[in-house]
mmCIF file of C-alpha atoms and ligand atoms in Angstrom:
data_model
loop_
_atom_site.group_PDB
_atom_site.id
_atom_site.type_symbol
_atom_site.label_atom_id
_atom_site.label_comp_id
_atom_site.label_asym_id
_atom_site.label_seq_id
_atom_site.Cartn_x
_atom_site.Cartn_y
_atom_site.Cartn_z
ATOM 1 C CA UNK A 162 66.428 -8.433 -33.742
ATOM 2 C CA UNK A 163 67.617 -4.806 -34.885
ATOM 3 C CA UNK A 164 69.104 -4.272 -38.191
ATOM 4 C CA UNK A 165 70.845 -0.885 -38.743
ATOM 5 C CA UNK A 166 71.694 0.114 -42.644
ATOM 6 C CA UNK A 167 73.587 3.302 -43.643
ATOM 7 C CA UNK A 168 74.711 4.503 -46.285
ATOM 8 C CA UNK A 169 75.098 7.495 -48.981
ATOM 9 C CA UNK A 170 72.801 8.989 -50.762
ATOM 10 C CA UNK A 171 70.947 6.710 -53.706
ATOM 11 C CA UNK A 172 73.148 3.843 -52.775
ATOM 12 C CA UNK A 173 70.043 1.993 -52.144
ATOM 13 C CA UNK A 174 70.037 0.994 -48.965
ATOM 14 C CA UNK A 175 66.327 2.089 -48.277
ATOM 15 C CA UNK A 176 64.679 -0.652 -50.785
ATOM 16 C CA UNK A 177 67.259 -2.943 -50.235
ATOM 17 C CA UNK A 178 66.341 -2.397 -46.301
ATOM 18 C CA UNK A 179 62.260 -2.168 -47.066
ATOM 19 C CA UNK A 180 62.748 -6.476 -49.037
ATOM 20 C CA UNK A 181 65.245 -7.733 -45.667
ATOM 21 C CA UNK A 182 62.050 -5.674 -43.713
ATOM 22 C CA UNK A 183 59.625 -8.120 -46.158
ATOM 23 C CA UNK A 184 61.801 -10.427 -46.428
ATOM 24 C CA UNK A 185 61.772 -11.055 -42.391
ATOM 25 C CA UNK A 186 58.782 -10.295 -41.165
ATOM 26 C CA UNK A 187 60.301 -7.021 -39.544
ATOM 27 C CA UNK A 188 59.340 -3.177 -39.440
ATOM 28 C CA UNK A 189 60.608 -1.178 -41.498
ATOM 29 C CA UNK A 190 61.848 1.691 -40.403
ATOM 30 C CA UNK A 191 63.647 4.714 -42.387
ATOM 31 C CA UNK A 192 65.013 7.423 -40.718
ATOM 32 C CA UNK A 193 65.870 10.093 -43.789
ATOM 33 C CA UNK A 194 61.456 10.687 -43.890
ATOM 34 C CA UNK A 195 62.087 11.727 -40.397
ATOM 35 C CA UNK A 196 64.305 14.533 -41.528
ATOM 36 C CA UNK A 197 62.535 15.028 -45.026
ATOM 37 C CA UNK A 198 59.034 16.237 -43.012
ATOM 38 C CA UNK A 199 60.924 18.116 -40.214
ATOM 39 C CA UNK A 200 62.324 19.972 -43.754
ATOM 40 C CA UNK A 201 58.748 20.220 -44.545
ATOM 41 C CA UNK A 202 57.420 21.186 -40.911
ATOM 42 C CA UNK A 203 60.097 24.120 -41.566
ATOM 43 C CA UNK A 204 59.491 24.785 -45.471
ATOM 44 C CA UNK A 205 55.620 24.865 -44.329
ATOM 45 C CA UNK A 206 56.475 27.595 -41.051
ATOM 46 C CA UNK A 207 58.030 29.401 -43.686
ATOM 47 C CA UNK A 208 61.552 29.088 -41.755
ATOM 48 C CA UNK A 209 64.948 28.996 -43.464
ATOM 49 C CA UNK A 210 67.796 26.001 -41.470
ATOM 50 C CA UNK A 211 69.347 28.513 -38.915
ATOM 51 C CA UNK A 212 69.880 27.010 -35.014
ATOM 52 C CA UNK A 213 67.844 29.705 -33.474
ATOM 53 C CA UNK A 214 64.622 28.086 -36.187
ATOM 54 C CA UNK A 215 65.569 24.680 -34.628
ATOM 55 C CA UNK A 216 64.505 25.778 -31.422
ATOM 56 C CA UNK A 217 61.589 28.249 -32.658
ATOM 57 C CA UNK A 218 60.461 25.154 -34.832
ATOM 58 C CA UNK A 219 60.182 22.584 -31.811
ATOM 59 C CA UNK A 220 56.777 24.871 -31.178
ATOM 60 C CA UNK A 221 56.357 25.666 -34.337
ATOM 61 C CA UNK A 222 54.986 22.169 -35.470
ATOM 62 C CA UNK A 223 54.618 18.823 -34.022
ATOM 63 C CA UNK A 224 56.379 15.217 -35.509
ATOM 64 C CA UNK A 225 55.444 12.322 -34.596
ATOM 65 C CA UNK A 226 55.652 8.357 -36.081
ATOM 66 C CA UNK A 227 53.709 5.860 -36.351
ATOM 67 C CA UNK A 228 53.759 2.044 -37.314
ATOM 68 C CA UNK A 229 51.426 1.399 -39.778
ATOM 69 C CA UNK A 230 51.617 -1.968 -41.620
ATOM 70 C CA UNK A 231 54.887 -2.723 -40.269
ATOM 71 C CA UNK A 232 56.059 0.684 -42.130
ATOM 72 C CA UNK A 233 56.596 3.433 -40.236
ATOM 73 C CA UNK A 234 54.410 6.786 -41.108
ATOM 74 C CA UNK A 235 55.639 10.716 -40.565
ATOM 75 C CA UNK A 236 52.542 13.042 -39.294
ATOM 76 C CA UNK A 237 52.824 17.002 -38.902
ATOM 77 C CA UNK A 238 50.770 18.511 -36.249
ATOM 78 C CA UNK A 239 48.470 14.928 -36.838
ATOM 79 C CA UNK A 240 48.691 14.651 -40.197
ATOM 80 C CA UNK A 241 50.137 11.903 -42.006
ATOM 81 C CA UNK A 242 52.034 12.672 -44.588
ATOM 82 C CA UNK A 243 54.308 9.868 -45.349
ATOM 83 C CA UNK A 244 54.383 10.125 -48.794
ATOM 84 C CA UNK A 245 54.471 13.733 -49.844
ATOM 85 C CA UNK A 246 58.666 13.823 -48.374
ATOM 86 C CA UNK A 247 60.489 13.354 -51.767
ATOM 87 C CA UNK A 248 60.109 16.710 -53.698
ATOM 88 C CA UNK A 249 63.407 18.141 -54.754
ATOM 89 C CA UNK A 250 62.771 21.265 -52.287
ATOM 90 C CA UNK A 251 62.232 18.678 -49.298
ATOM 91 C CA UNK A 252 65.318 16.697 -50.215
ATOM 92 C CA UNK A 253 67.425 19.875 -50.341
ATOM 93 C CA UNK A 254 66.009 21.413 -47.123
ATOM 94 C CA UNK A 255 66.388 18.036 -45.159
ATOM 95 C CA UNK A 256 70.149 17.386 -46.011
ATOM 96 C CA UNK A 257 70.292 21.082 -44.356
ATOM 97 C CA UNK A 258 68.162 20.506 -41.466
ATOM 98 C CA UNK A 259 69.677 17.220 -40.409
ATOM 99 C CA UNK A 260 72.717 19.079 -40.142
ATOM 100 C CA UNK A 261 70.698 21.009 -36.572
ATOM 101 C CA UNK A 262 72.194 20.081 -33.798
ATOM 102 C CA UNK A 263 68.532 20.319 -32.102
ATOM 103 C CA UNK A 264 66.358 18.415 -34.658
ATOM 104 C CA UNK A 265 69.328 16.143 -34.642
ATOM 105 C CA UNK A 266 68.733 15.666 -30.751
ATOM 106 C CA UNK A 267 65.059 15.894 -30.927
ATOM 107 C CA UNK A 268 65.187 13.100 -33.532
ATOM 108 C CA UNK A 269 67.341 10.708 -31.759
ATOM 109 C CA UNK A 270 64.395 9.916 -28.611
ATOM 110 C CA UNK A 271 61.892 9.594 -31.519
ATOM 111 C CA UNK A 272 64.112 7.134 -33.568
ATOM 112 C CA UNK A 273 65.480 5.633 -30.446
ATOM 113 C CA UNK A 274 62.225 3.938 -28.659
ATOM 114 C CA UNK A 275 60.566 3.621 -32.043
ATOM 115 C CA UNK A 276 63.146 1.236 -33.113
ATOM 116 C CA UNK A 277 63.988 -0.435 -29.797
ATOM 117 C CA UNK A 278 60.078 -1.054 -29.036
ATOM 118 C CA UNK A 279 59.784 -3.314 -32.472
ATOM 119 C CA UNK A 280 63.301 -4.426 -32.182
ATOM 120 C CA UNK A 281 62.067 -5.980 -29.467
ATOM 121 C CA UNK A 282 58.933 -7.659 -31.500
ATOM 122 C CA UNK A 283 58.587 -8.688 -34.544
ATOM 123 C CA UNK A 284 62.351 -7.133 -35.133
ATOM 124 C CA UNK A 285 63.058 -3.608 -36.872
ATOM 125 C CA UNK A 286 65.050 -3.034 -40.209
ATOM 126 C CA UNK A 287 66.796 0.801 -39.771
ATOM 127 C CA UNK A 288 68.115 3.410 -42.590
ATOM 128 C CA UNK A 289 69.634 6.251 -42.909
ATOM 129 C CA UNK A 290 73.151 7.608 -41.944
ATOM 130 C CA UNK A 291 74.161 6.928 -38.336
ATOM 131 C CA UNK A 292 71.567 3.626 -37.314
ATOM 132 C CA UNK A 293 74.974 1.840 -36.352
ATOM 133 C CA UNK A 294 77.205 4.623 -35.231
ATOM 134 C CA UNK A 295 74.844 6.838 -32.827
ATOM 135 C CA UNK A 296 70.990 5.863 -32.720
ATOM 136 C CA UNK A 297 71.456 1.645 -32.507
ATOM 137 C CA UNK A 298 75.119 1.179 -31.422
ATOM 138 C CA UNK A 299 73.503 -1.467 -29.910
ATOM 139 C CA UNK A 300 72.097 -3.017 -32.864
ATOM 140 C CA UNK A 301 72.439 -6.883 -33.838
ATOM 141 C CA UNK A 302 73.428 -6.823 -36.954
ATOM 142 C CA UNK A 303 74.456 -3.159 -39.127
ATOM 143 C CA UNK A 304 75.497 -2.582 -42.838
ATOM 144 C CA UNK A 305 76.953 -0.259 -44.435
ATOM 145 C CA UNK A 306 75.739 -0.039 -48.313
ATOM 146 C CA UNK A 307 77.063 2.004 -51.483
ATOM 147 C CA UNK A 308 78.261 2.393 -54.742
ATOM 148 C CA UNK A 309 79.732 4.679 -56.574
ATOM 149 C CA UNK A 310 78.915 8.080 -56.988
ATOM 150 C CA UNK A 311 78.369 7.300 -60.924
ATOM 151 C CA UNK A 312 76.411 4.039 -60.315
ATOM 152 C CA UNK A 313 74.089 5.897 -57.970
ATOM 153 C CA UNK A 314 73.939 9.080 -60.535
ATOM 154 C CA UNK A 315 72.684 6.196 -62.999
ATOM 155 C CA UNK A 316 69.748 4.655 -60.569
ATOM 156 C CA UNK A 317 68.718 8.052 -60.020
ATOM 157 C CA UNK A 318 68.247 9.272 -63.005
ATOM 158 C CA UNK A 319 66.354 5.640 -63.849
ATOM 159 C CA UNK A 320 63.939 6.884 -61.031
ATOM 160 C CA UNK A 321 63.342 10.270 -62.789
ATOM 161 C CA UNK A 322 62.461 9.051 -66.438
ATOM 162 C CA UNK A 323 60.362 6.712 -64.561
ATOM 163 C CA UNK A 324 58.486 9.301 -63.563
ATOM 164 C CA UNK A 325 58.103 11.070 -66.542
ATOM 165 C CA UNK A 326 61.606 13.888 -65.237
ATOM 166 C CA UNK A 327 64.158 14.263 -67.886
ATOM 167 C CA UNK A 328 66.869 16.199 -65.538
ATOM 168 C CA UNK A 329 71.269 15.957 -67.141
ATOM 169 C CA UNK A 330 72.913 13.349 -65.958
ATOM 170 C CA UNK A 331 75.846 15.713 -64.750
ATOM 171 C CA UNK A 332 73.150 17.579 -62.559
ATOM 172 C CA UNK A 333 71.942 14.518 -60.732
ATOM 173 C CA UNK A 334 75.513 13.661 -60.593
ATOM 174 C CA UNK A 335 75.925 16.927 -59.051
ATOM 175 C CA UNK A 336 72.805 16.466 -56.839
ATOM 176 C CA UNK A 337 74.045 13.439 -55.241
ATOM 177 C CA UNK A 338 77.841 14.425 -54.626
ATOM 178 C CA UNK A 339 76.589 17.945 -52.810
ATOM 179 C CA UNK A 340 74.557 15.457 -50.577
ATOM 180 C CA UNK A 341 77.438 13.908 -50.290
ATOM 181 C CA UNK A 342 79.623 16.371 -49.091
ATOM 182 C CA UNK A 343 76.506 17.565 -46.695
ATOM 183 C CA UNK A 344 75.630 14.826 -44.977
ATOM 184 C CA UNK A 345 79.858 13.385 -44.593
ATOM 185 C CA UNK A 346 81.250 16.629 -43.422
ATOM 186 C CA UNK A 347 78.874 17.833 -41.029
ATOM 187 C CA UNK A 348 80.026 17.718 -37.558
ATOM 188 C CA UNK A 349 77.249 15.666 -35.597
ATOM 189 C CA UNK A 350 76.952 11.740 -36.675
ATOM 190 C CA UNK A 351 78.492 12.569 -40.122
ATOM 191 C CA UNK A 352 77.973 9.786 -42.525
ATOM 192 C CA UNK A 353 80.227 7.242 -41.992
ATOM 193 C CA UNK A 354 80.754 2.845 -41.068
ATOM 194 C CA UNK A 355 80.543 1.590 -37.647
ATOM 195 C CA UNK A 356 83.911 -0.613 -37.346
ATOM 196 C CA UNK A 357 81.154 -3.238 -36.718
ATOM 197 C CA UNK A 358 79.097 -2.551 -40.337
ATOM 198 C CA UNK A 359 79.438 -5.192 -42.498
ATOM 199 C CA UNK A 360 80.221 -3.634 -45.939
ATOM 200 C CA UNK A 361 78.529 -4.270 -48.866
ATOM 201 C CA UNK A 362 79.526 -2.838 -52.307
ATOM 202 C CA UNK A 363 76.947 -2.182 -54.698
ATOM 203 C CA UNK A 364 77.859 -1.027 -58.216
ATOM 204 C CA UNK A 365 77.520 -5.055 -59.909
ATOM 205 C CA UNK A 366 74.531 -6.142 -57.654
ATOM 206 C CA UNK A 367 71.168 -5.898 -57.925
ATOM 207 C CA UNK A 368 68.096 -5.688 -55.048
ATOM 208 C CA UNK A 369 67.523 -8.635 -55.115
ATOM 209 C CA UNK A 370 71.040 -9.488 -54.630
ATOM 210 C CA UNK A 371 71.929 -6.806 -52.328
ATOM 211 C CA UNK A 372 68.113 -8.144 -50.500
ATOM 212 C CA UNK A 373 69.500 -11.837 -50.537
ATOM 213 C CA UNK A 374 73.227 -11.149 -48.335
ATOM 214 C CA UNK A 375 72.216 -8.914 -45.689
ATOM 215 C CA UNK A 376 68.631 -11.908 -45.018
ATOM 216 C CA UNK A 377 70.928 -14.287 -45.071
ATOM 217 C CA UNK A 378 72.826 -13.058 -42.372
ATOM 218 C CA UNK A 379 69.815 -12.032 -40.581
ATOM 219 C CA UNK A 380 69.065 -15.615 -40.150
ATOM 220 C CA UNK A 381 71.968 -16.202 -39.640
ATOM 221 C CA UNK A 382 71.988 -14.304 -36.178
ATOM 222 C CA UNK A 383 68.078 -15.838 -35.727
ATOM 223 C CA UNK A 384 69.848 -19.291 -35.349
ATOM 224 C CA UNK A 385 72.831 -17.802 -33.087
ATOM 225 C CA UNK A 386 70.077 -16.119 -30.855
ATOM 226 C CA UNK A 387 67.983 -19.308 -30.493
ATOM 227 C CA UNK A 388 70.985 -21.164 -29.192
HETATM 228 O O1 DC B 742 67.996 8.783 -47.117
HETATM 229 P P1 DC B 742 66.783 10.676 -47.559
HETATM 230 O O2 DC B 742 67.596 10.582 -48.412
HETATM 231 O O3 DC B 742 65.661 10.210 -47.174
HETATM 232 O O4 DC B 742 67.796 11.270 -46.419
HETATM 233 C C1 DC B 742 67.501 12.542 -46.374
HETATM 234 C C2 DC B 742 67.870 13.930 -45.029
HETATM 235 O O5 DC B 742 68.470 13.648 -44.091
HETATM 236 C C3 DC B 742 70.097 13.492 -45.922
HETATM 237 O O6 DC B 742 70.289 14.383 -46.691
HETATM 238 C C4 DC B 742 70.619 13.557 -44.616
HETATM 239 C C5 DC B 742 69.625 13.201 -43.309
HETATM 240 N N1 DC B 742 69.664 11.795 -42.651
HETATM 241 C C6 DC B 742 70.386 12.072 -41.502
HETATM 242 O O7 DC B 742 71.467 12.928 -41.425
HETATM 243 N N2 DC B 742 70.455 10.587 -40.606
HETATM 244 C C7 DC B 742 69.942 10.084 -40.823
HETATM 245 N N3 DC B 742 69.429 8.832 -40.127
HETATM 246 C C8 DC B 742 68.628 9.883 -42.013
HETATM 247 C C9 DC B 742 68.153 10.953 -42.824
#
């Protein structure tokens, strides 16, 4: 079974998807991490995010994804970089390289093979911006998780505080608004809700409630598949 979850930056979709995967015993694939891996490759090679450099990058570094303990890991030139991909510099670069058609094309095959393989057994939860619309239009279940810009900024600010950083609310809100713009206005695979995706509006929900709502759908779908 393939469960596709999309939504804007800081909507809580990754935490929710991870929780759903754990509850269902499924593999978890965070496609944002793969774009972040490419961004790291660009940064380490000193490349700017231009279409020409996207072609060059194909020869400069190798990106692979593997499954370890039901979680997707990203490897650049054979090195597991999964835990190094959340710096502000990589976050900014990821949203830029994600607008490049040849980068998206290259990652499409990686994601599709991984998703179809683990979707068949034991099942997979895939999360990103274009999972339900482009990469897995054949997913068994699709969700679009959203929250207001203010709530998303507040959640991100809390995460910063937890690691001892103190940016202003306005700067966090501004950065998320800019990523929203870049993710939804790009020409190729923009962030949008698939017509058949269930909308989950999370302003007033806790993480546990979000996981529960989606997990109930998964149980229902599993029962339908068995009939
Ligand atoms: O979800 P995230 O913040 O880790 O994603 C990093 C960037 O990658 C984000 O700015 C948009 C891009 N992305 C994308 O274009 N398509 C996806 N399926 C996942 C992420």
